[in-house]
PDB file of C-alpha atoms in Angstrom:
ATOM      1  CA  MET A   1     131.382 230.198  69.746  1.00 83.00           C
ATOM      2  CA  ILE A   2     131.299 227.334  71.763  1.00 89.00           C
ATOM      3  CA  ILE A   3     134.251 224.765  71.502  1.00 92.00           C
ATOM      4  CA  ASP A   4     132.548 221.617  71.170  1.00 91.00           C
ATOM      5  CA  ARG A   5     132.654 218.409  69.155  1.00 92.00           C
ATOM      6  CA  SER A   6     132.038 219.879  65.769  1.00 92.00           C
ATOM      7  CA  HIS A   7     135.377 221.325  65.991  1.00 95.00           C
ATOM      8  CA  ARG A   8     137.078 218.123  66.312  1.00 95.00           C
ATOM      9  CA  ASN A   9     137.966 217.564  62.534  1.00 95.00           C
ATOM     10  CA  TRP A  10     138.996 221.018  62.310  1.00 96.00           C
ATOM     11  CA  ALA A  11     141.104 220.644  65.361  1.00 96.00           C
ATOM     12  CA  VAL A  12     143.081 217.319  63.779  1.00 97.00           C
ATOM     13  CA  LEU A  13     143.485 218.967  60.638  1.00 97.00           C
ATOM     14  CA  VAL A  14     145.188 221.901  62.326  1.00 97.00           C
ATOM     15  CA  LEU A  15     147.396 219.916  64.307  1.00 97.00           C
ATOM     16  CA  LEU A  16     148.248 217.496  60.976  1.00 98.00           C
ATOM     17  CA  ALA A  17     148.935 220.904  59.122  1.00 97.00           C
ATOM     18  CA  THR A  18     151.104 221.986  61.785  1.00 97.00           C
ATOM     19  CA  ILE A  19     153.189 218.702  62.194  1.00 97.00           C
ATOM     20  CA  VAL A  20     153.996 218.469  58.525  1.00 96.00           C
ATOM     21  CA  THR A  21     154.906 222.207  58.052  1.00 96.00           C
ATOM     22  CA  SER A  22     157.143 222.083  61.275  1.00 94.00           C
ATOM     23  CA  LEU A  23     158.878 218.902  60.040  1.00 93.00           C
ATOM     24  CA  ILE A  24     159.504 220.785  56.715  1.00 93.00           C
ATOM     25  CA  TYR A  25     160.617 223.795  58.222  1.00 93.00           C
ATOM     26  CA  ILE A  26     163.517 221.843  60.579  1.00 90.00           C
ATOM     27  CA  HIS A  27     164.305 219.484  57.722  1.00 86.00           C
ATOM     28  CA  GLN A  28     165.160 223.057  55.685  1.00 87.00           C
ATOM     29  CA  PHE A  29     166.548 225.063  58.458  1.00 85.00           C
ATOM     30  CA  ARG A  30     167.552 222.795  61.626  1.00 78.00           C
ATOM     31  CA  PRO A  31     168.374 219.187  59.938  1.00 76.00           C
ATOM     32  CA  ASP A  32     170.643 218.656  63.252  1.00 71.00           C
ATOM     33  CA  TRP A  33     167.104 218.501  64.974  1.00 70.00           C
ATOM     34  CA  LEU A  34     166.119 215.523  62.703  1.00 66.00           C
ATOM     35  CA  SER A  35     169.356 213.124  62.403  1.00 63.00           C
ATOM     36  CA  PHE A  36     167.294 210.434  61.550  1.00 60.00           C
ATOM     37  CA  LEU A  37     166.106 211.799  58.403  1.00 58.00           C
ATOM     38  CA  PRO A  38     168.195 212.569  54.809  1.00 60.00           C
ATOM     39  CA  GLN A  39     170.071 216.049  55.045  1.00 57.00           C
ATOM     40  CA  PRO A  40     169.243 218.919  52.498  1.00 57.00           C
ATOM     41  CA  ALA A  41     172.544 218.912  49.866  1.00 55.00           C
ATOM     42  CA  ALA A  42     173.370 222.607  51.062  1.00 52.00           C
ATOM     43  CA  PRO A  43     171.406 223.404  54.259  1.00 50.00           C
ATOM     44  CA  GLN A  44     171.635 227.347  54.607  1.00 51.00           C
ATOM     45  CA  PRO A  45     170.578 228.229  58.210  1.00 50.00           C
ATOM     46  CA  GLN A  46     172.004 231.706  58.311  1.00 57.00           C
ATOM     47  CA  ILE A  47     169.738 232.714  55.201  1.00 66.00           C
ATOM     48  CA  THR A  48     166.857 234.376  56.872  1.00 76.00           C
ATOM     49  CA  PRO A  49     163.609 231.615  56.311  1.00 83.00           C
ATOM     50  CA  GLY A  50     161.394 234.917  54.967  1.00 82.00           C
ATOM     51  CA  ARG A  51     163.521 235.077  51.884  1.00 83.00           C
ATOM     52  CA  THR A  52     163.618 231.702  50.969  1.00 89.00           C
ATOM     53  CA  THR A  53     161.057 230.004  48.946  1.00 91.00           C
ATOM     54  CA  LEU A  54     159.678 227.996  51.728  1.00 93.00           C
ATOM     55  CA  GLY A  55     159.569 230.963  53.959  1.00 92.00           C
ATOM     56  CA  LEU A  56     157.837 232.833  50.933  1.00 93.00           C
ATOM     57  CA  VAL A  57     155.185 230.091  51.076  1.00 95.00           C
ATOM     58  CA  TYR A  58     154.433 230.173  54.639  1.00 96.00           C
ATOM     59  CA  GLY A  59     154.322 233.670  54.800  1.00 95.00           C
ATOM     60  CA  SER A  60     151.954 233.895  51.717  1.00 94.00           C
ATOM     61  CA  VAL A  61     149.590 230.969  53.086  1.00 97.00           C
ATOM     62  CA  ALA A  62     149.462 233.072  56.517  1.00 96.00           C
ATOM     63  CA  LEU A  63     148.470 236.173  54.238  1.00 96.00           C
ATOM     64  CA  ALA A  64     145.745 234.775  52.327  1.00 96.00           C
ATOM     65  CA  ILE A  65     144.887 233.428  55.839  1.00 97.00           C
ATOM     66  CA  PHE A  66     144.434 236.548  56.905  1.00 96.00           C
ATOM     67  CA  LEU A  67     142.594 237.790  54.199  1.00 96.00           C
ATOM     68  CA  PHE A  68     139.838 234.848  54.519  1.00 95.00           C
ATOM     69  CA  CYS A  69     139.534 235.978  58.256  1.00 94.00           C
ATOM     70  CA  CYS A  70     139.141 239.319  57.606  1.00 92.00           C
ATOM     71  CA  MET A  71     136.236 238.315  55.175  1.00 92.00           C
ATOM     72  CA  LEU A  72     133.906 237.213  58.485  1.00 90.00           C
ATOM     73  CA  GLY A  73     132.263 240.445  58.781  1.00 87.00           C
ATOM     74  CA  TRP A  74     131.487 240.706  55.156  1.00 86.00           C
ATOM     75  CA  ARG A  75     129.957 237.238  55.644  1.00 85.00           C
ATOM     76  CA  ARG A  76     128.008 238.385  58.959  1.00 85.00           C
ATOM     77  CA  ARG A  77     126.515 240.998  56.751  1.00 83.00           C
ATOM     78  CA  ARG A  78     125.122 238.827  54.427  1.00 83.00           C
ATOM     79  CA  PRO A  79     123.112 236.325  56.363  1.00 78.00           C
ATOM     80  CA  ALA A  80     121.218 234.480  53.089  1.00 77.00           C
ATOM     81  CA  LEU A  81     124.412 233.939  51.266  1.00 77.00           C
ATOM     82  CA  SER A  82     124.576 230.513  50.401  1.00 77.00           C
ATOM     83  CA  ALA A  83     128.522 230.224  50.357  1.00 77.00           C
ATOM     84  CA  GLY A  84     128.692 228.327  53.916  1.00 80.00           C
ATOM     85  CA  SER A  85     126.973 228.388  56.921  1.00 87.00           C
ATOM     86  CA  MET A  86     128.029 231.251  59.676  1.00 89.00           C
ATOM     87  CA  GLN A  87     128.987 228.524  61.926  1.00 91.00           C
ATOM     88  CA  ALA A  88     131.137 226.579  59.216  1.00 92.00           C
ATOM     89  CA  TRP A  89     132.857 230.353  58.929  1.00 93.00           C
ATOM     90  CA  LEU A  90     133.060 230.831  62.503  1.00 94.00           C
ATOM     91  CA  ARG A  91     135.282 227.292  62.899  1.00 95.00           C
ATOM     92  CA  ALA A  92     137.253 228.114  60.212  1.00 96.00           C
ATOM     93  CA  HIS A  93     138.162 231.407  61.434  1.00 96.00           C
ATOM     94  CA  ILE A  94     138.992 230.033  64.308  1.00 97.00           C
ATOM     95  CA  TRP A  95     141.163 226.961  63.546  1.00 97.00           C
ATOM     96  CA  LEU A  96     142.723 229.073  60.621  1.00 97.00           C
ATOM     97  CA  SER A  97     143.634 231.740  62.878  1.00 97.00           C
ATOM     98  CA  VAL A  98     145.368 229.143  65.162  1.00 97.00           C
ATOM     99  CA  PHE A  99     147.594 227.546  61.957  1.00 98.00           C
ATOM    100  CA  THR A 100     148.794 230.966  61.276  1.00 97.00           C
ATOM    101  CA  ILE A 101     151.092 231.105  64.659  1.00 97.00           C
ATOM    102  CA  PRO A 102     153.434 228.428  63.497  1.00 97.00           C
ATOM    103  CA  LEU A 103     152.897 229.753  59.717  1.00 97.00           C
ATOM    104  CA  VAL A 104     154.149 233.382  60.829  1.00 96.00           C
ATOM    105  CA  LEU A 105     156.613 231.977  63.469  1.00 95.00           C
ATOM    106  CA  MET A 106     158.363 229.953  60.937  1.00 94.00           C
ATOM    107  CA  HIS A 107     158.275 232.565  58.280  1.00 94.00           C
ATOM    108  CA  ALA A 108     159.912 234.961  60.647  1.00 91.00           C
ATOM    109  CA  GLY A 109     162.550 232.355  61.853  1.00 89.00           C
ATOM    110  CA  PHE A 110     161.465 232.685  65.345  1.00 89.00           C
ATOM    111  CA  ILE A 111     163.050 236.414  65.324  1.00 87.00           C
ATOM    112  CA  THR A 112     161.542 239.956  65.368  1.00 83.00           C
ATOM    113  CA  GLY A 113     163.990 241.671  62.911  1.00 80.00           C
ATOM    114  CA  GLY A 114     163.601 245.233  62.275  1.00 85.00           C
ATOM    115  CA  ILE A 115     161.187 247.803  63.247  1.00 90.00           C
ATOM    116  CA  MET A 116     158.685 246.564  60.599  1.00 90.00           C
ATOM    117  CA  THR A 117     158.554 242.937  61.654  1.00 90.00           C
ATOM    118  CA  THR A 118     158.603 244.094  64.990  1.00 93.00           C
ATOM    119  CA  LEU A 119     155.660 245.842  64.586  1.00 95.00           C
ATOM    120  CA  LEU A 120     153.865 243.423  62.398  1.00 95.00           C
ATOM    121  CA  MET A 121     154.491 240.665  65.377  1.00 95.00           C
ATOM    122  CA  THR A 122     153.416 243.109  67.745  1.00 96.00           C
ATOM    123  CA  LEU A 123     150.310 243.956  66.165  1.00 97.00           C
ATOM    124  CA  TYR A 124     149.762 240.126  65.387  1.00 97.00           C
ATOM    125  CA  ALA A 125     150.220 239.302  69.370  1.00 97.00           C
ATOM    126  CA  ILE A 126     147.734 241.669  69.944  1.00 97.00           C
ATOM    127  CA  VAL A 127     145.619 240.344  67.724  1.00 97.00           C
ATOM    128  CA  MET A 128     145.522 236.819  68.569  1.00 97.00           C
ATOM    129  CA  LEU A 129     145.517 237.238  72.356  1.00 97.00           C
ATOM    130  CA  SER A 130     142.306 239.587  72.194  1.00 97.00           C
ATOM    131  CA  GLY A 131     140.848 236.766  70.005  1.00 96.00           C
ATOM    132  CA  PHE A 132     141.856 234.156  72.494  1.00 97.00           C
ATOM    133  CA  PHE A 133     140.315 236.379  75.319  1.00 97.00           C
ATOM    134  CA  GLY A 134     136.834 236.728  73.420  1.00 96.00           C
ATOM    135  CA  LEU A 135     136.856 232.942  72.751  1.00 96.00           C
ATOM    136  CA  ALA A 136     137.426 232.255  76.302  1.00 96.00           C
ATOM    137  CA  LEU A 137     134.544 234.722  77.406  1.00 95.00           C
ATOM    138  CA  GLN A 138     132.393 232.878  74.951  1.00 94.00           C
ATOM    139  CA  GLN A 139     132.920 229.581  76.566  1.00 94.00           C
ATOM    140  CA  PHE A 140     131.311 230.530  79.830  1.00 92.00           C
ATOM    141  CA  LEU A 141     129.632 233.881  80.089  1.00 92.00           C
ATOM    142  CA  PRO A 142     126.869 232.799  77.926  1.00 89.00           C
ATOM    143  CA  ARG A 143     126.016 230.067  80.857  1.00 89.00           C
ATOM    144  CA  ILE A 144     126.357 232.485  83.690  1.00 91.00           C
ATOM    145  CA  MET A 145     124.097 234.849  81.798  1.00 90.00           C
ATOM    146  CA  SER A 146     121.018 232.066  81.166  1.00 87.00           C
ATOM    147  CA  ASP A 147     121.865 231.169  85.255  1.00 88.00           C
ATOM    148  CA  GLU A 148     121.750 234.840  86.254  1.00 88.00           C
ATOM    149  CA  LEU A 149     119.333 236.418  84.208  1.00 87.00           C
ATOM    150  CA  PRO A 150     115.808 234.497  83.762  1.00 81.00           C
ATOM    151  CA  MET A 151     114.263 237.177  82.100  1.00 80.00           C
ATOM    152  CA  GLU A 152     117.196 237.979  79.361  1.00 84.00           C
ATOM    153  CA  VAL A 153     116.058 240.495  76.776  1.00 90.00           C
ATOM    154  CA  VAL A 154     117.659 241.748  73.490  1.00 90.00           C
ATOM    155  CA  TYR A 155     120.130 243.966  74.215  1.00 91.00           C
ATOM    156  CA  GLU A 156     119.093 246.922  71.899  1.00 92.00           C
ATOM    157  CA  GLN A 157     115.785 247.330  74.208  1.00 94.00           C
ATOM    158  CA  ILE A 158     117.572 247.748  77.245  1.00 94.00           C
ATOM    159  CA  PRO A 159     117.649 251.681  77.016  1.00 94.00           C
ATOM    160  CA  TYR A 160     113.933 251.770  75.898  1.00 95.00           C
ATOM    161  CA  LEU A 161     113.113 249.022  78.739  1.00 95.00           C
ATOM    162  CA  ARG A 162     115.266 251.278  81.416  1.00 95.00           C
ATOM    163  CA  SER A 163     112.855 254.247  80.557  1.00 95.00           C
ATOM    164  CA  GLN A 164     109.681 252.155  80.983  1.00 96.00           C
ATOM    165  CA  LEU A 165     110.735 250.814  84.342  1.00 96.00           C
ATOM    166  CA  PHE A 166     111.237 254.751  85.796  1.00 96.00           C
ATOM    167  CA  ALA A 167     107.840 255.495  84.013  1.00 96.00           C
ATOM    168  CA  ARG A 168     106.355 252.904  85.777  1.00 96.00           C
ATOM    169  CA  ALA A 169     107.921 254.049  89.040  1.00 95.00           C
ATOM    170  CA  GLN A 170     106.935 257.535  88.433  1.00 93.00           C
ATOM    171  CA  GLU A 171     103.231 256.285  87.834  1.00 93.00           C
ATOM    172  CA  ILE A 172     103.351 254.436  91.373  1.00 91.00           C
ATOM    173  CA  CYS A 173     104.403 257.678  92.932  1.00 89.00           C
ATOM    174  CA  GLU A 174     101.619 259.552  91.501  1.00 87.00           C
ATOM    175  CA  LYS A 175      99.251 257.109  92.857  1.00 85.00           C
ATOM    176  CA  ARG A 176     100.442 256.005  95.947  1.00 81.00           C
ATOM    177  CA  VAL A 177     103.100 257.721  97.133  1.00 79.00           C
ATOM    178  CA  LYS A 178     102.676 261.474  96.410  1.00 75.00           C
ATOM    179  CA  PRO A 179      99.192 261.794  97.718  1.00 75.00           C
ATOM    180  CA  SER A 180     100.605 260.559 101.285  1.00 68.00           C
ATOM    181  CA  ALA A 181     103.413 263.810 100.735  1.00 64.00           C
ATOM    182  CA  ARG A 182     100.141 266.135 100.188  1.00 64.00           C
ATOM    183  CA  PHE A 183      98.154 264.510 102.820  1.00 56.00           C
ATOM    184  CA  MET A 184     101.163 264.960 105.070  1.00 57.00           C
ATOM    185  CA  ASN A 185     101.613 268.753 103.914  1.00 61.00           C
ATOM    186  CA  ALA A 186      97.512 269.025 104.595  1.00 58.00           C
ATOM    187  CA  THR A 187      97.743 267.845 107.919  1.00 59.00           C
ATOM    188  CA  ALA A 188     100.782 269.592 109.050  1.00 56.00           C
ATOM    189  CA  GLY A 189      99.394 273.005 107.905  1.00 53.00           C
ATOM    190  CA  ARG A 190      95.893 272.861 109.291  1.00 53.00           C
ATOM    191  CA  GLN A 191      95.195 275.356 111.566  1.00 49.00           C
ATOM    192  CA  GLY A 192      91.622 274.607 113.994  1.00 48.00           C
ATOM    193  CA  GLY A 193      88.768 273.101 112.631  1.00 48.00           C
ATOM    194  CA  GLY A 194      89.057 269.863 115.064  1.00 47.00           C
ATOM    195  CA  ALA A 195      90.668 267.093 115.093  1.00 46.00           C
ATOM    196  CA  LEU A 196      90.673 264.381 112.486  1.00 42.00           C
ATOM    197  CA  SER A 197      89.260 260.819 113.629  1.00 42.00           C
ATOM    198  CA  LEU A 198      92.071 257.859 113.472  1.00 37.00           C
ATOM    199  CA  GLU A 199      89.165 256.231 111.148  1.00 43.00           C
ATOM    200  CA  SER A 200      89.625 258.934 108.480  1.00 42.00           C
ATOM    201  CA  LEU A 201      93.007 259.056 108.383  1.00 42.00           C
ATOM    202  CA  PRO A 202      94.223 256.930 105.283  1.00 54.00           C
ATOM    203  CA  ALA A 203      97.386 254.903 105.349  1.00 67.00           C
ATOM    204  CA  VAL A 204     100.226 257.034 104.085  1.00 77.00           C
ATOM    205  CA  PHE A 205     103.734 256.863 104.017  1.00 80.00           C
ATOM    206  CA  PRO A 206     106.101 258.428 106.497  1.00 84.00           C
ATOM    207  CA  ALA A 207     108.293 261.377 106.195  1.00 85.00           C
ATOM    208  CA  LYS A 208     111.554 258.926 106.194  1.00 89.00           C
ATOM    209  CA  ALA A 209     110.243 256.444 103.777  1.00 89.00           C
ATOM    210  CA  LEU A 210     109.298 259.455 101.356  1.00 89.00           C
ATOM    211  CA  ARG A 211     112.657 261.012 101.414  1.00 91.00           C
ATOM    212  CA  GLN A 212     114.224 257.595 100.800  1.00 93.00           C
ATOM    213  CA  ILE A 213     111.799 257.222  97.672  1.00 93.00           C
ATOM    214  CA  ASP A 214     112.903 260.632  96.102  1.00 92.00           C
ATOM    215  CA  ASP A 215     116.469 260.073  97.310  1.00 94.00           C
ATOM    216  CA  VAL A 216     117.273 256.706  96.812  1.00 94.00           C
ATOM    217  CA  VAL A 217     114.471 254.958  94.425  1.00 95.00           C
ATOM    218  CA  ILE A 218     114.033 257.443  91.750  1.00 94.00           C
ATOM    219  CA  PRO A 219     117.324 258.589  91.175  1.00 94.00           C
ATOM    220  CA  TYR A 220     118.239 254.877  90.495  1.00 95.00           C
ATOM    221  CA  LEU A 221     115.866 254.361  88.382  1.00 95.00           C
ATOM    222  CA  ARG A 222     116.690 257.405  86.520  1.00 94.00           C
ATOM    223  CA  SER A 223     119.791 257.147  86.243  1.00 92.00           C
ATOM    224  CA  LYS A 224     122.206 255.813  83.268  1.00 86.00           C
ATOM    225  CA  LYS A 225     124.957 254.382  85.177  1.00 82.00           C
ATOM    226  CA  SER A 226     123.439 253.154  88.253  1.00 79.00           C
ATOM    227  CA  LYS A 227     126.060 250.567  89.436  1.00 77.00           C
ATOM    228  CA  ARG A 228     127.660 252.173  91.900  1.00 83.00           C
ATOM    229  CA  LEU A 229     124.453 253.570  93.432  1.00 90.00           C
ATOM    230  CA  LYS A 230     123.281 251.998  96.791  1.00 89.00           C
ATOM    231  CA  LEU A 231     120.579 250.110  95.039  1.00 94.00           C
ATOM    232  CA  GLY A 232     122.887 248.457  92.461  1.00 92.00           C
ATOM    233  CA  ASN A 233     123.621 246.144  94.859  1.00 92.00           C
ATOM    234  CA  ALA A 234     121.111 242.720  95.391  1.00 92.00           C
ATOM    235  CA  GLN A 235     121.851 242.285  98.683  1.00 94.00           C
ATOM    236  CA  ASP A 236     121.853 246.383  99.552  1.00 94.00           C
ATOM    237  CA  SER A 237     118.511 246.690  98.084  1.00 95.00           C
ATOM    238  CA  ASN A 238     116.911 243.837  99.824  1.00 95.00           C
ATOM    239  CA  LEU A 239     118.021 245.203 103.091  1.00 96.00           C
ATOM    240  CA  PHE A 240     116.650 248.388 102.069  1.00 96.00           C
ATOM    241  CA  PHE A 241     113.449 247.789 101.121  1.00 96.00           C
ATOM    242  CA  ARG A 242     112.844 245.488 104.203  1.00 95.00           C
ATOM    243  CA  LEU A 243     113.390 248.425 106.676  1.00 94.00           C
ATOM    244  CA  MET A 244     111.087 250.648 104.405  1.00 94.00           C
ATOM    245  CA  ARG A 245     108.483 247.771 104.490  1.00 93.00           C
ATOM    246  CA  ALA A 246     108.758 247.798 108.220  1.00 92.00           C
ATOM    247  CA  GLU A 247     108.250 251.144 108.707  1.00 90.00           C
ATOM    248  CA  VAL A 248     105.522 252.112 106.215  1.00 89.00           C
ATOM    249  CA  PRO A 249     101.799 250.433 107.230  1.00 88.00           C
ATOM    250  CA  ALA A 250     100.691 247.352 105.979  1.00 88.00           C
ATOM    251  CA  ASP A 251      98.324 248.733 103.117  1.00 86.00           C
ATOM    252  CA  LEU A 252     101.179 250.211 101.496  1.00 88.00           C
ATOM    253  CA  GLU A 253     103.509 247.311 101.816  1.00 92.00           C
ATOM    254  CA  PRO A 254     102.246 246.173  98.228  1.00 92.00           C
ATOM    255  CA  THR A 255     103.365 249.634  96.927  1.00 92.00           C
ATOM    256  CA  VAL A 256     106.608 249.291  98.416  1.00 94.00           C
ATOM    257  CA  ALA A 257     107.066 245.899  96.930  1.00 95.00           C
ATOM    258  CA  ALA A 258     106.083 247.068  93.503  1.00 95.00           C
ATOM    259  CA  LEU A 259     108.938 249.767  93.617  1.00 95.00           C
ATOM    260  CA  GLN A 260     111.541 246.993  94.726  1.00 96.00           C
ATOM    261  CA  GLU A 261     110.353 244.725  91.855  1.00 96.00           C
ATOM    262  CA  LEU A 262     111.290 247.657  89.457  1.00 96.00           C
ATOM    263  CA  CYS A 263     114.641 248.048  91.047  1.00 95.00           C
ATOM    264  CA  ASP A 264     115.469 244.320  90.870  1.00 95.00           C
ATOM    265  CA  GLU A 265     114.273 244.363  86.898  1.00 95.00           C
ATOM    266  CA  ARG A 266     116.519 247.227  86.508  1.00 95.00           C
ATOM    267  CA  ARG A 267     119.447 245.744  88.323  1.00 94.00           C
ATOM    268  CA  GLN A 268     118.805 242.442  85.750  1.00 94.00           C
ATOM    269  CA  LEU A 269     119.005 244.987  83.091  1.00 94.00           C
ATOM    270  CA  ASP A 270     122.272 246.353  83.888  1.00 94.00           C
ATOM    271  CA  LEU A 271     123.702 243.009  84.967  1.00 93.00           C
ATOM    272  CA  GLN A 272     122.866 241.806  81.107  1.00 94.00           C
ATOM    273  CA  ALA A 273     124.290 245.183  79.948  1.00 93.00           C
ATOM    274  CA  ASN A 274     127.521 244.897  81.815  1.00 93.00           C
ATOM    275  CA  TYR A 275     127.905 240.622  80.448  1.00 94.00           C
ATOM    276  CA  HIS A 276     126.973 242.290  76.850  1.00 94.00           C
ATOM    277  CA  HIS A 277     130.016 244.739  77.399  1.00 94.00           C
ATOM    278  CA  TRP A 278     132.446 241.701  78.128  1.00 93.00           C
ATOM    279  CA  LEU A 279     131.440 239.443  75.804  1.00 92.00           C
ATOM    280  CA  HIS A 280     131.617 241.930  72.699  1.00 93.00           C
ATOM    281  CA  GLY A 281     133.857 244.546  74.217  1.00 94.00           C
ATOM    282  CA  TRP A 282     136.857 242.618  73.126  1.00 95.00           C
ATOM    283  CA  LEU A 283     136.060 243.278  69.596  1.00 95.00           C
ATOM    284  CA  ILE A 284     136.807 247.243  69.941  1.00 96.00           C
ATOM    285  CA  VAL A 285     140.549 245.558  70.261  1.00 95.00           C
ATOM    286  CA  HIS A 286     140.130 242.866  67.717  1.00 96.00           C
ATOM    287  CA  ILE A 287     138.834 244.169  64.799  1.00 95.00           C
ATOM    288  CA  PRO A 288     140.670 247.472  63.937  1.00 96.00           C
ATOM    289  CA  ILE A 289     143.804 245.956  65.143  1.00 97.00           C
ATOM    290  CA  SER A 290     143.029 242.968  62.590  1.00 96.00           C
ATOM    291  CA  VAL A 291     142.674 245.644  59.882  1.00 95.00           C
ATOM    292  CA  ALA A 292     146.019 247.484  60.695  1.00 96.00           C
ATOM    293  CA  LEU A 293     147.693 243.881  60.535  1.00 96.00           C
ATOM    294  CA  LEU A 294     146.461 243.194  57.569  1.00 96.00           C
ATOM    295  CA  MET A 295     147.308 246.333  55.828  1.00 96.00           C
ATOM    296  CA  LEU A 296     150.718 246.710  57.290  1.00 95.00           C
ATOM    297  CA  THR A 297     151.178 242.532  56.056  1.00 95.00           C
ATOM    298  CA  LEU A 298     150.057 243.602  52.684  1.00 94.00           C
ATOM    299  CA  TRP A 299     152.853 246.478  52.751  1.00 94.00           C
ATOM    300  CA  HIS A 300     155.351 244.283  53.787  1.00 92.00           C
ATOM    301  CA  ALA A 301     154.608 241.851  51.368  1.00 90.00           C
ATOM    302  CA  VAL A 302     154.850 244.242  48.536  1.00 90.00           C
ATOM    303  CA  VAL A 303     158.194 246.224  50.228  1.00 88.00           C
ATOM    304  CA  ALA A 304     159.960 242.422  50.478  1.00 82.00           C
ATOM    305  CA  GLN A 305     158.748 241.251  47.064  1.00 79.00           C
ATOM    306  CA  PHE A 306     159.729 243.783  44.787  1.00 79.00           C
ATOM    307  CA  PHE A 307     162.280 245.914  47.424  1.00 76.00           C
ATOM    308  CA  GLY A 308     163.787 243.180  49.454  1.00 61.00           C
TER     309      GLY A 308
END
């Protein structure tokens, strides 16, 4: 989701809520920071904030926000649901998650505590950092994709389109490249019978170009992971095909151009797949750690409430 003016109200609301909750926390536990305000009757800074009524309120609100944020996946699977638009849910997910930062810190009293709370804070940090990382990627990566991918396709269709490019390359080889190889073999094995006239010779690929097509072009279009192959780099690919066009007869230059176009399309598909992995790969960390954080937070709340 792009952070734009539609997020302004949420940003202001979270900022005001953070200021209010911080002032209340400081007044309760750090009254010396606000000497101009009335002092509490019996300040008890030695008590862990999480064990106080105010700390429990902050922790409960943070837990409620965790529950709401985990419902985003449920809402995403129900696009026809009338409970607010998906964009509204995403904005709430982002800004309420940001609001949990001061709530969690003040609930914990800005300390990690024991093993359980340290684990919770570690998971919380991973969830927030991965979320911010994914949000940062969404601010610029789609724009880069629109600039560098003029023929962007549906991600799920990329494997099928790759196979289609390979099939088209095989078709070109059957019609234009392999006849050259068969002709050269037949000519090389010709014994007697006189020489062929220059006018009767068809345009054929040189032996070097045939080897390059078999050893470089076809493996590139057939491979599943072509990033490290020679034609996976645009500059190397352009140089490779420019040299090949210089070696083949003029009649076969369109065939070389067609093979280059297939390789260029394959490289575009690979680039889109790579961008897609960056754009959504952070969810592999964010989602399971978020679920683990929610489960442990619920357990922490039960233990603290009944056994604390």
